[in-house]
CSV table of C-alpha atoms in Angstrom, one decimal:
chain,number,residue,atom,x,y,z
A,1,MET,CA,26.7,0.5,-28.5
A,2,ASN,CA,29.1,3.5,-28.5
A,3,PHE,CA,29.7,5.8,-25.5
A,4,SER,CA,27.6,8.7,-26.9
A,5,GLY,CA,24.8,6.3,-27.7
A,6,SER,CA,24.9,4.9,-24.2
A,7,SER,CA,24.9,8.2,-22.7
A,8,ILE,CA,21.8,9.3,-24.6
A,9,VAL,CA,20.0,6.0,-23.4
A,10,PHE,CA,21.1,6.8,-19.9
A,11,ALA,CA,19.9,10.3,-20.0
A,12,GLU,CA,16.4,9.2,-21.2
A,13,ILE,CA,16.2,6.5,-18.5
A,14,ILE,CA,17.0,9.2,-15.8
A,15,ILE,CA,14.4,11.5,-17.1
A,16,TYR,CA,11.9,8.6,-17.1
A,17,LEU,CA,12.8,7.7,-13.5
A,18,LEU,CA,12.5,11.3,-12.3
A,19,LEU,CA,9.1,11.4,-13.9
A,20,MET,CA,7.9,8.4,-12.0
A,21,LEU,CA,9.3,9.9,-8.8
A,22,GLY,CA,7.6,13.2,-9.6
A,23,VAL,CA,4.2,11.5,-9.8
A,24,GLY,CA,4.8,10.1,-6.2
A,25,VAL,CA,5.7,13.5,-5.0
A,26,LEU,CA,2.5,15.0,-6.6
A,27,PHE,CA,0.4,12.5,-4.7
A,28,SER,CA,2.2,12.8,-1.4
A,29,ARG,CA,1.2,16.3,-1.3
A,30,LYS,CA,-2.5,15.5,-1.5
A,31,LYS,CA,-4.5,14.7,1.6
A,32,LEU,CA,-5.1,10.9,1.1
A,33,ASP,CA,-7.4,8.9,3.3
A,34,HIS,CA,-6.9,5.1,3.7
A,35,ALA,CA,-9.7,4.6,0.9
A,36,ASP,CA,-7.7,6.6,-1.5
A,37,TYR,CA,-4.3,5.0,-0.5
A,38,PHE,CA,-5.7,1.5,-0.6
A,39,LEU,CA,-8.0,1.5,-3.7
A,40,GLY,CA,-8.2,4.9,-5.0
A,41,GLY,CA,-11.5,5.9,-3.6
A,42,ASN,CA,-13.4,5.0,-6.7
A,43,LYS,CA,-12.1,8.2,-8.3
A,44,LEU,CA,-10.0,6.5,-11.0
A,45,PRO,CA,-11.4,6.2,-14.6
A,46,GLY,CA,-11.9,2.6,-16.2
A,47,TRP,CA,-9.3,3.2,-19.0
A,48,ALA,CA,-6.5,4.1,-16.4
A,49,LEU,CA,-7.4,1.0,-14.3
A,50,ALA,CA,-7.2,-1.1,-17.5
A,51,PHE,CA,-3.8,0.2,-18.4
A,52,SER,CA,-2.7,-0.3,-14.8
A,53,GLU,CA,-4.0,-3.9,-14.6
A,54,ARG,CA,-2.3,-4.7,-17.9
A,55,ALA,CA,1.0,-3.0,-17.0
A,56,THR,CA,1.0,-4.9,-13.7
A,57,GLY,CA,0.2,-8.2,-15.0
A,58,GLU,CA,3.0,-8.1,-17.5
A,59,SER,CA,6.1,-7.7,-15.6
A,60,ALA,CA,9.7,-8.4,-16.1
A,61,TYR,CA,8.6,-11.8,-17.1
A,62,MET,CA,6.9,-10.6,-20.4
A,63,PHE,CA,9.9,-8.6,-21.6
A,64,LEU,CA,12.7,-10.7,-20.3
A,65,GLY,CA,11.4,-14.1,-19.1
A,66,ALA,CA,8.8,-14.9,-21.8
A,67,VAL,CA,10.7,-13.4,-24.8
A,68,GLY,CA,13.8,-15.3,-23.6
A,69,PHE,CA,11.8,-18.5,-23.3
A,70,ILE,CA,10.2,-18.1,-26.8
A,71,TYR,CA,13.7,-17.1,-28.3
A,72,VAL,CA,15.1,-20.5,-27.1
A,73,THR,CA,12.0,-22.6,-27.7
A,74,GLY,CA,10.6,-21.5,-31.1
A,75,LEU,CA,7.0,-21.4,-32.3
A,76,SER,CA,5.6,-23.6,-29.5
A,77,GLY,CA,6.4,-20.8,-27.1
A,78,ILE,CA,3.1,-19.2,-28.3
A,79,TRP,CA,1.1,-21.4,-26.0
A,80,ILE,CA,2.3,-19.6,-22.9
A,81,LEU,CA,1.1,-16.4,-24.3
A,82,SER,CA,-2.1,-18.0,-25.3
A,83,GLY,CA,-2.7,-19.4,-21.8
A,84,MET,CA,-2.3,-15.9,-20.5
A,85,PHE,CA,-4.4,-14.2,-23.0
A,86,ILE,CA,-7.3,-16.6,-22.3
A,87,GLY,CA,-6.9,-16.0,-18.6
A,88,VAL,CA,-7.0,-12.1,-19.2
A,89,LEU,CA,-10.1,-12.4,-21.3
A,90,PHE,CA,-11.8,-14.5,-18.6
A,91,SER,CA,-11.0,-12.2,-15.8
A,92,TRP,CA,-12.2,-9.0,-17.6
A,93,LEU,CA,-15.3,-10.6,-19.1
A,94,PHE,CA,-16.5,-12.8,-16.1
A,95,LEU,CA,-14.8,-11.6,-13.0
A,96,ALA,CA,-14.3,-8.0,-13.2
A,97,LYS,CA,-17.9,-7.1,-12.6
A,98,LYS,CA,-18.2,-9.4,-9.7
A,99,PHE,CA,-15.3,-7.9,-8.0
A,100,MET,CA,-16.6,-4.4,-8.5
A,101,ASN,CA,-20.1,-5.3,-7.2
A,102,GLU,CA,-18.8,-7.4,-4.2
A,103,THR,CA,-16.5,-4.4,-3.2
A,104,LYS,CA,-19.3,-1.9,-3.0
A,105,LYS,CA,-21.6,-4.4,-1.3
A,106,TYR,CA,-19.0,-5.3,1.5
A,107,LYS,CA,-17.1,-2.1,1.6
A,108,VAL,CA,-13.7,-3.7,1.5
A,109,TYR,CA,-10.4,-2.5,0.3
A,110,THR,CA,-8.3,-5.7,-0.2
A,111,LEU,CA,-8.8,-9.2,-1.6
A,112,THR,CA,-8.1,-10.7,1.8
A,113,ASP,CA,-10.5,-8.6,3.5
A,114,TYR,CA,-13.2,-9.6,1.0
A,115,ILE,CA,-12.6,-13.3,1.6
A,116,ALA,CA,-12.6,-12.8,5.2
A,117,VAL,CA,-15.9,-10.9,5.5
A,118,LYS,CA,-17.6,-13.5,3.4
A,119,PHE,CA,-17.1,-16.1,6.4
A,120,PRO,CA,-17.8,-14.4,9.7
A,121,ASN,CA,-16.8,-17.6,11.6
A,122,HIS,CA,-13.3,-17.7,10.1
A,123,THR,CA,-12.7,-13.9,9.6
A,124,ASN,CA,-9.4,-13.5,11.6
A,125,LEU,CA,-8.0,-17.0,10.7
A,126,ILE,CA,-8.4,-16.2,7.0
A,127,ARG,CA,-6.9,-12.7,7.4
A,128,TRP,CA,-3.8,-14.1,9.2
A,129,LEU,CA,-3.3,-17.0,6.8
A,130,SER,CA,-3.9,-14.9,3.6
A,131,SER,CA,-1.9,-12.1,4.6
A,132,ILE,CA,1.1,-14.0,5.8
A,133,ILE,CA,1.1,-16.2,2.6
A,134,MET,CA,0.9,-13.0,0.5
A,135,VAL,CA,3.8,-11.3,2.2
A,136,ILE,CA,5.9,-14.4,1.7
A,137,PHE,CA,5.4,-15.1,-1.9
A,138,PHE,CA,5.0,-11.5,-2.9
A,139,THR,CA,8.2,-10.7,-1.4
A,140,CYS,CA,9.8,-13.3,-3.7
A,141,TYR,CA,7.9,-11.7,-6.7
A,142,LEU,CA,9.1,-8.4,-5.8
A,143,ALA,CA,12.5,-9.7,-5.5
A,144,ALA,CA,12.2,-11.0,-9.1
A,145,GLN,CA,11.2,-7.6,-10.4
A,146,PHE,CA,14.1,-6.0,-8.7
A,147,SER,CA,16.4,-8.5,-10.3
A,148,GLY,CA,15.0,-7.6,-13.7
A,149,VAL,CA,15.8,-4.0,-13.0
A,150,GLY,CA,19.4,-4.6,-12.3
A,151,LYS,CA,19.9,-7.0,-15.2
A,152,THR,CA,18.3,-4.4,-17.6
A,153,LEU,CA,20.4,-1.6,-16.6
A,154,TYR,CA,23.6,-3.7,-16.8
A,155,SER,CA,22.6,-4.7,-20.4
A,156,PHE,CA,23.1,-1.2,-21.8
A,157,SER,CA,25.2,0.7,-19.3
A,158,GLY,CA,27.4,-1.8,-17.7
A,159,LEU,CA,26.2,-0.4,-14.5
A,160,ASN,CA,26.8,-2.8,-11.5
A,161,ILE,CA,23.8,-5.0,-11.2
A,162,THR,CA,23.8,-4.4,-7.3
A,163,VAL,CA,23.9,-0.7,-7.7
A,164,GLY,CA,21.3,-0.5,-10.5
A,165,THR,CA,19.0,-2.7,-8.5
A,166,ILE,CA,19.2,-0.6,-5.4
A,167,VAL,CA,18.9,2.7,-7.2
A,168,VAL,CA,15.7,1.9,-9.1
A,169,ALA,CA,14.2,-0.2,-6.3
A,170,LEU,CA,14.5,2.8,-3.9
A,171,ILE,CA,12.8,5.0,-6.6
A,172,ILE,CA,9.9,2.4,-6.8
A,173,ILE,CA,9.6,2.4,-3.0
A,174,ALA,CA,9.6,6.1,-2.8
A,175,TYR,CA,6.8,6.7,-5.2
A,176,SER,CA,4.7,3.8,-4.1
A,177,CYS,CA,4.8,4.6,-0.4
A,178,MET,CA,4.1,8.4,-1.1
A,179,GLY,CA,1.0,8.0,-3.2
A,180,GLY,CA,-0.3,4.5,-2.7
A,181,PHE,CA,-2.7,3.1,-5.0
A,182,MET,CA,-3.4,6.5,-6.7
A,183,SER,CA,0.3,7.1,-7.7
A,184,VAL,CA,0.7,3.4,-8.7
A,185,VAL,CA,-2.2,3.5,-11.0
A,186,TRP,CA,-1.1,6.8,-12.8
A,187,THR,CA,2.6,5.7,-13.0
A,188,ASP,CA,1.2,2.4,-14.5
A,189,THR,CA,-0.7,4.4,-17.1
A,190,ILE,CA,2.4,6.2,-18.3
A,191,GLN,CA,4.3,2.9,-18.2
A,192,SER,CA,1.7,1.0,-20.1
A,193,PHE,CA,1.9,3.4,-23.0
A,194,LEU,CA,5.8,2.8,-23.1
A,195,MET,CA,5.2,-1.0,-23.0
A,196,VAL,CA,2.9,-0.8,-26.1
A,197,LEU,CA,5.3,1.4,-28.0
A,198,ALA,CA,8.1,-1.1,-27.3
A,199,PHE,CA,6.2,-4.1,-28.8
A,200,ILE,CA,5.3,-2.2,-31.8
A,201,ILE,CA,8.7,-0.8,-32.5
A,202,VAL,CA,10.9,-3.9,-31.8
A,203,PRO,CA,9.2,-6.5,-34.0
A,204,ILE,CA,9.0,-4.0,-36.9
A,205,ALA,CA,12.8,-3.4,-36.6
A,206,GLY,CA,13.5,-7.0,-36.5
A,207,PHE,CA,11.4,-7.8,-39.5
A,208,PHE,CA,13.3,-5.0,-41.6
A,209,GLU,CA,16.6,-6.5,-40.3
A,210,ILE,CA,15.6,-10.0,-41.6
A,211,GLN,CA,14.4,-8.5,-45.0
A,212,GLN,CA,17.6,-6.5,-45.4
A,213,ASN,CA,19.8,-9.6,-44.7
A,214,ASP,CA,17.7,-11.9,-46.9
A,215,LEU,CA,17.3,-14.3,-43.8
A,216,SER,CA,14.9,-17.1,-43.9
A,217,ILE,CA,12.5,-17.5,-40.9
A,218,SER,CA,11.6,-21.0,-41.8
A,219,TYR,CA,15.0,-22.3,-42.5
A,220,THR,CA,16.5,-20.6,-39.4
A,221,LEU,CA,13.9,-22.2,-37.0
A,222,SER,CA,14.4,-25.5,-38.7
A,223,SER,CA,18.0,-25.2,-38.2
A,224,MET,CA,17.6,-24.7,-34.5
A,225,GLY,CA,16.5,-28.1,-33.8
A,226,SER,CA,14.4,-29.3,-30.8
A,227,GLY,CA,11.2,-28.6,-32.8
A,228,ALA,CA,11.7,-25.0,-32.9
A,229,ASP,CA,9.9,-24.7,-36.3
A,230,SER,CA,6.9,-26.6,-34.9
A,231,TRP,CA,3.8,-25.1,-33.3
A,232,ILE,CA,3.8,-28.3,-31.0
A,233,GLY,CA,7.6,-28.4,-30.4
A,234,GLY,CA,8.1,-31.4,-32.6
A,235,LEU,CA,6.5,-33.6,-30.0
A,236,SER,CA,3.9,-36.3,-30.3
A,237,GLY,CA,1.5,-38.4,-28.3
A,238,LEU,CA,1.2,-37.6,-24.7
A,239,ALA,CA,4.1,-35.2,-24.8
A,240,ILE,CA,2.1,-32.9,-26.8
A,241,GLY,CA,-0.5,-32.8,-24.1
A,242,ALA,CA,1.9,-32.3,-21.4
A,243,MET,CA,3.6,-29.4,-23.2
A,244,LEU,CA,0.3,-27.8,-23.9
A,245,PHE,CA,-0.9,-28.2,-20.4
A,246,THR,CA,2.3,-26.8,-19.0
A,247,ASN,CA,2.3,-23.7,-21.1
A,248,LEU,CA,-1.5,-23.0,-21.0
A,249,SER,CA,-1.3,-23.4,-17.1
A,250,TRP,CA,-0.5,-19.7,-16.8
A,251,PHE,CA,-4.2,-19.3,-17.3
A,252,PHE,CA,-5.1,-20.5,-13.8
A,253,GLY,CA,-3.2,-17.7,-12.3
A,254,TRP,CA,-5.6,-14.9,-14.0
A,255,LEU,CA,-8.8,-16.3,-12.4
A,256,GLY,CA,-9.1,-13.6,-9.8
A,257,GLY,CA,-6.3,-14.9,-7.4
A,258,GLN,CA,-3.8,-12.1,-8.0
A,259,PRO,CA,-4.5,-9.4,-5.6
A,260,GLN,CA,-2.4,-6.8,-7.4
A,261,LEU,CA,-4.7,-7.3,-10.5
A,262,SER,CA,-8.1,-7.9,-8.7
A,263,SER,CA,-7.6,-4.6,-6.9
A,264,ARG,CA,-8.1,-2.9,-10.2
A,265,PHE,CA,-11.4,-4.5,-10.7
A,266,MET,CA,-12.4,-3.6,-7.2
A,267,ALA,CA,-11.6,0.0,-7.7
A,268,LEU,CA,-13.9,0.2,-10.8
A,269,LYS,CA,-16.6,2.9,-10.3
A,270,ASP,CA,-19.6,1.7,-12.4
A,271,GLU,CA,-20.6,-0.3,-15.5
A,272,LYS,CA,-19.6,2.5,-17.9
A,273,GLU,CA,-16.0,2.5,-16.6
A,274,LEU,CA,-16.1,-1.3,-16.7
A,275,LYS,CA,-17.0,-1.4,-20.3
A,276,THR,CA,-14.3,1.0,-21.2
A,277,GLY,CA,-11.7,-0.9,-19.3
A,278,LYS,CA,-12.6,-4.2,-20.9
A,279,ILE,CA,-12.1,-2.7,-24.3
A,280,VAL,CA,-8.7,-1.1,-23.4
A,281,ALA,CA,-7.4,-4.2,-21.7
A,282,ILE,CA,-8.2,-6.6,-24.5
A,283,ILE,CA,-6.7,-4.4,-27.3
A,284,TRP,CA,-3.6,-3.6,-25.2
A,285,THR,CA,-3.1,-7.4,-24.5
A,286,LEU,CA,-3.5,-8.4,-28.1
A,287,ILE,CA,-0.9,-5.7,-29.3
A,288,VAL,CA,1.7,-6.6,-26.6
A,289,TYR,CA,1.3,-10.4,-26.9
A,290,VAL,CA,1.6,-10.5,-30.7
A,291,GLY,CA,4.5,-8.0,-30.4
A,292,ALA,CA,6.3,-10.2,-27.7
A,293,PHE,CA,6.0,-13.3,-29.8
A,294,LEU,CA,7.2,-11.7,-33.1
A,295,SER,CA,10.1,-10.1,-31.4
A,296,ALA,CA,11.2,-13.4,-30.0
A,297,ILE,CA,10.9,-15.2,-33.1
A,298,PHE,CA,12.6,-12.6,-35.1
A,299,ALA,CA,15.5,-12.6,-32.5
A,300,SER,CA,15.8,-16.4,-33.1
A,301,VAL,CA,16.4,-15.7,-36.7
A,302,ILE,CA,18.8,-12.8,-36.3
A,303,TYR,CA,20.8,-14.2,-33.4
A,304,LYS,CA,21.9,-17.8,-33.6
A,305,GLN,CA,21.4,-19.8,-30.2
A,306,GLY,CA,24.4,-19.3,-27.8
A,307,THR,CA,25.2,-15.8,-29.2
A,308,ILE,CA,23.5,-14.3,-26.1
A,309,GLU,CA,24.9,-15.6,-22.8
A,310,ASP,CA,21.7,-14.9,-21.0
A,311,SER,CA,18.7,-15.6,-23.1
A,312,GLU,CA,16.5,-13.5,-20.9
A,313,MET,CA,18.3,-10.4,-22.1
A,314,ILE,CA,17.8,-11.1,-25.7
A,315,LEU,CA,15.4,-8.2,-26.1
A,316,PRO,CA,17.6,-5.5,-24.6
A,317,HIS,CA,20.4,-6.8,-26.9
A,318,MET,CA,18.1,-6.7,-29.9
A,319,VAL,CA,17.0,-3.2,-29.1
A,320,PHE,CA,20.5,-1.7,-28.8
A,321,ASP,CA,21.7,-3.6,-32.0
A,322,LEU,CA,18.8,-2.5,-34.3
A,323,LEU,CA,17.5,0.8,-33.1
A,324,PRO,CA,19.2,4.4,-32.8
A,325,PRO,CA,20.1,5.2,-29.3
A,326,TRP,CA,17.2,7.7,-28.7
A,327,VAL,CA,14.7,5.0,-29.8
A,328,ALA,CA,16.6,2.4,-27.7
A,329,GLY,CA,16.4,4.6,-24.7
A,330,ILE,CA,12.5,4.6,-25.1
A,331,ILE,CA,12.3,1.0,-25.5
A,332,ILE,CA,14.4,0.4,-22.5
A,333,ALA,CA,12.2,2.7,-20.5
A,334,GLY,CA,9.3,0.4,-21.6
A,335,ILE,CA,11.1,-2.6,-20.2
A,336,LEU,CA,11.8,-0.8,-16.9
A,337,ALA,CA,8.1,0.3,-16.9
A,338,ALA,CA,6.9,-3.3,-17.1
A,339,ILE,CA,9.1,-4.1,-14.1
A,340,MET,CA,8.4,-1.1,-12.0
A,341,SER,CA,4.6,-1.2,-12.5
A,342,THR,CA,4.5,-4.8,-11.2
A,343,ALA,CA,6.9,-4.1,-8.4
A,344,SER,CA,5.0,-1.0,-7.2
A,345,SER,CA,1.7,-3.0,-7.2
A,346,GLN,CA,3.2,-6.0,-5.5
A,347,LEU,CA,4.8,-3.6,-2.9
A,348,LEU,CA,1.4,-2.3,-2.3
A,349,VAL,CA,-0.2,-5.7,-1.8
A,350,ILE,CA,2.4,-6.4,0.9
A,351,THR,CA,1.7,-3.0,2.5
A,352,THR,CA,-2.1,-3.4,2.7
A,353,SER,CA,-1.8,-7.0,3.8
A,354,VAL,CA,0.2,-5.9,6.8
A,355,SER,CA,-1.5,-2.5,7.7
A,356,GLU,CA,-5.1,-2.9,6.6
A,357,ASP,CA,-5.6,-6.8,6.9
A,358,ILE,CA,-3.3,-7.7,10.0
A,359,VAL,CA,-2.9,-4.5,12.0
A,360,HIS,CA,-6.2,-2.8,11.4
A,361,LYS,CA,-8.6,-5.7,10.9
A,362,ALA,CA,-7.2,-8.9,12.3
A,363,MET,CA,-5.4,-7.4,15.5
A,364,GLY,CA,-8.2,-4.9,15.7
A,365,VAL,CA,-6.1,-1.8,16.4
A,366,THR,CA,-8.1,1.4,16.1
A,367,ILE,CA,-6.3,3.8,13.9
A,368,LYS,CA,-7.4,7.0,12.3
A,369,SER,CA,-7.5,7.1,8.6
A,370,GLN,CA,-4.4,9.5,8.2
A,371,THR,CA,-2.5,7.6,10.7
A,372,LEU,CA,-3.1,4.3,8.8
A,373,VAL,CA,-1.8,5.9,5.7
A,374,LYS,CA,1.4,6.9,7.6
A,375,LEU,CA,1.7,3.4,8.9
A,376,SER,CA,1.2,2.0,5.4
A,377,ARG,CA,4.1,4.3,4.2
A,378,CYS,CA,6.5,2.9,6.8
A,379,ILE,CA,5.5,-0.6,6.0
A,380,ALA,CA,6.1,0.0,2.3
A,381,ILE,CA,9.6,1.2,3.1
A,382,VAL,CA,10.5,-1.7,5.2
A,383,ALA,CA,8.9,-4.3,2.8
A,384,GLY,CA,10.8,-2.7,-0.1
A,385,LEU,CA,14.1,-2.9,1.6
A,386,VAL,CA,13.5,-6.5,2.4
A,387,GLY,CA,12.7,-7.3,-1.2
A,388,ILE,CA,16.1,-5.6,-2.2
A,389,VAL,CA,17.9,-7.8,0.2
A,390,VAL,CA,16.1,-11.0,-1.2
A,391,SER,CA,16.9,-9.9,-4.7
A,392,LEU,CA,20.5,-9.4,-4.2
A,393,ALA,CA,21.0,-12.6,-2.0
A,394,SER,CA,19.0,-15.0,-4.3
A,395,GLY,CA,20.7,-14.4,-7.7
A,396,SER,CA,17.3,-15.9,-9.0
A,397,ILE,CA,16.1,-16.5,-12.6
A,398,ILE,CA,13.1,-14.3,-13.2
A,399,TYR,CA,11.1,-17.0,-15.0
A,400,ASN,CA,11.4,-19.4,-12.0
A,401,MET,CA,10.8,-16.7,-9.4
A,402,VAL,CA,7.6,-15.5,-11.1
A,403,SER,CA,6.5,-19.1,-11.8
A,404,PHE,CA,6.8,-20.0,-8.1
A,405,ALA,CA,4.9,-16.9,-6.9
A,406,TRP,CA,2.2,-17.5,-9.5
A,407,ALA,CA,1.5,-20.9,-8.2
A,408,GLY,CA,1.6,-20.0,-4.5
A,409,VAL,CA,-0.6,-16.9,-4.7
A,410,GLY,CA,-2.3,-16.9,-8.1
A,411,ASN,CA,-3.5,-20.4,-8.2
A,412,THR,CA,-4.4,-20.7,-4.6
A,413,PHE,CA,-6.5,-17.6,-4.4
A,414,SER,CA,-8.0,-18.2,-7.9
A,415,ALA,CA,-9.4,-21.5,-6.5
A,416,VAL,CA,-10.8,-19.6,-3.6
A,417,ILE,CA,-12.3,-16.7,-5.7
A,418,LEU,CA,-13.9,-19.1,-8.1
A,419,LEU,CA,-15.4,-21.1,-5.3
A,420,ILE,CA,-16.9,-18.1,-3.6
A,421,PHE,CA,-18.2,-16.5,-6.7
A,422,PHE,CA,-19.8,-19.6,-8.4
A,423,TRP,CA,-20.5,-22.2,-5.7
A,424,LYS,CA,-22.7,-21.3,-2.9
A,425,LYS,CA,-21.8,-24.3,-0.7
A,426,THR,CA,-18.3,-23.0,-0.2
A,427,SER,CA,-17.6,-22.9,3.7
A,428,GLY,CA,-15.1,-20.9,5.7
A,429,THR,CA,-13.5,-24.2,6.6
A,430,GLY,CA,-13.1,-25.2,3.1
A,431,VAL,CA,-11.5,-21.7,2.2
A,432,VAL,CA,-8.9,-22.2,5.1
A,433,ALA,CA,-8.1,-25.5,4.0
A,434,THR,CA,-7.7,-24.3,0.3
A,435,ILE,CA,-5.3,-21.5,1.4
A,436,LEU,CA,-3.2,-23.8,3.5
A,437,THR,CA,-3.1,-26.4,0.9
A,438,GLY,CA,-2.1,-24.0,-1.7
A,439,PHE,CA,0.7,-22.6,0.3
A,440,ILE,CA,2.1,-26.1,1.3
A,441,SER,CA,1.6,-27.7,-2.3
A,442,ALA,CA,3.2,-24.9,-4.1
A,443,ILE,CA,6.4,-25.2,-2.0
A,444,LEU,CA,6.6,-29.0,-2.0
A,445,TRP,CA,5.6,-29.4,-5.6
A,446,THR,CA,8.1,-26.9,-7.1
A,447,THR,CA,10.9,-28.3,-5.1
A,448,SER,CA,10.0,-32.1,-6.1
A,449,PRO,CA,10.5,-34.1,-9.2
A,450,LEU,CA,6.8,-33.8,-9.8
A,451,GLU,CA,7.5,-30.2,-11.2
A,452,ALA,CA,9.2,-31.7,-14.3
A,453,ILE,CA,6.1,-33.8,-15.0
A,454,VAL,CA,3.3,-31.4,-14.3
A,455,THR,CA,3.9,-27.8,-13.5
A,456,ALA,CA,2.9,-26.4,-10.0
A,457,LYS,CA,1.1,-23.5,-11.9
A,458,ALA,CA,-1.6,-26.1,-12.8
A,459,ALA,CA,-1.3,-28.8,-10.2
A,460,THR,CA,-1.7,-26.3,-7.3
A,461,PHE,CA,-4.9,-25.0,-8.8
A,462,PHE,CA,-6.7,-28.3,-9.1
A,463,ILE,CA,-5.4,-29.6,-5.7
A,464,CYS,CA,-6.7,-26.4,-4.1
A,465,LEU,CA,-10.1,-26.6,-6.0
A,466,ILE,CA,-10.5,-30.3,-4.9
A,467,VAL,CA,-9.6,-29.7,-1.4
A,468,GLY,CA,-12.0,-26.6,-1.2
A,469,ILE,CA,-14.9,-28.6,-2.5
A,470,VAL,CA,-14.3,-31.7,-0.4
A,471,VAL,CA,-13.8,-29.9,2.8
A,472,SER,CA,-16.7,-27.5,2.2
A,473,LEU,CA,-19.0,-30.6,1.9
A,474,TRP,CA,-17.6,-32.2,4.9
A,475,PHE,CA,-17.8,-29.1,6.9
A,476,PRO,CA,-20.5,-26.9,5.7
A,477,GLU,CA,-20.9,-23.3,6.7
A,478,LYS,CA,-23.0,-22.6,9.8
A,479,VAL,CA,-25.7,-20.2,9.2
A,480,SER,CA,-26.6,-18.0,12.1
A,481,LYS,CA,-30.2,-17.7,13.3
A,482,SER,CA,-30.4,-14.0,12.2
A,483,ALA,CA,-29.2,-15.0,8.7
A,484,LYS,CA,-31.9,-17.7,8.6
A,485,LEU,CA,-34.7,-15.3,9.7
A,486,ALA,CA,-33.5,-12.7,7.2
A,487,SER,CA,-33.7,-15.2,4.3
């Protein structure tokens, strides 16, 4: 891309970043109590929460990691998106209402707090364990998003990755800490529109490029080898099952265990807003997932393997090569939107885990609502700075970082939520054992040769589920006399 084109894109990105910062400033001027700061005070419409949940769920992984993976893998890459789509459907159709009703019943603001109040005999232990684990894994998750920011900016401007990472990360930290949940949801809504627009424009541009150059999709995929032209990756026998199981395993992380997503369900006001949210979320997901898959496949046809040094940057490369600068700027803003929406939500999870779950609840520190908001803002700043340091120090691959966090948090707490929602015999001891097992198994499994056989994204879920059931049966929940009398 020429200098003038690069300048146009850069100018559009600056305008976009200033707009996001402006939303944070707007909400910083409002008098927010901790209910507003943590969960929006039940003031947000269902469509905005749906846009926010979807934008948060599809991070740098969707634009960079998933598209890059399918670009290299071919048609069989569709199973990753299929697993995720089934998970999104399940969460909105079967879990959203439960979260909404349970939040109102127990008057909680975080996923950890909800789990804790369900088991009075283990309340503080659950809060400490859950919060510590979430902070650890979400710091890695946050670092992955910051890495995606740096790589994206470098792809079109040549801006030093370290500088780009720090600048945008600081903007994310600023608007997140100023407005909390309120500013995060409304910035997500803007970002969500950009993401949809990106995955409509890019595959259309790719298709026209293929038609104009008389390229053959089937021939190109066939010439790639490694079963790129096969929906099952050219595999047979048990290998097919292993491939499908690994790719579809992303499904398990959507089953209520991602606090940055479940918080959107918890913030729903009523049945009417829930219905609106379901429709918006499902349509949005279909558009984005189909667009992502087509973009990756078309990229495989247009650019031979090895053309792009870093496969995770194939989408930005495609954007700059096929689209005029002013359109490319909008698309790059969409990629940054995916990263920033997820990063801000993850930062909020870390913040609420420390301020609400540990300081306010576990440690029992009595704090006025406004003071708690101020404390949360300070924690957001510190957590964000730590995320920047981890991002710069790790030099990580986005796919691996997200996959690791997905197993450590998503699968662990998905097992916990499913047990609580759908099995009455779940005990506090069983929940504690499940959380500990998820933390340990995610680390051990992902760093062992077992990861090459069965992905931790699936293994940790089933291990946690089995442990939760067995321990709950061995150590059933003790029911107090008052509870027995009430029943």
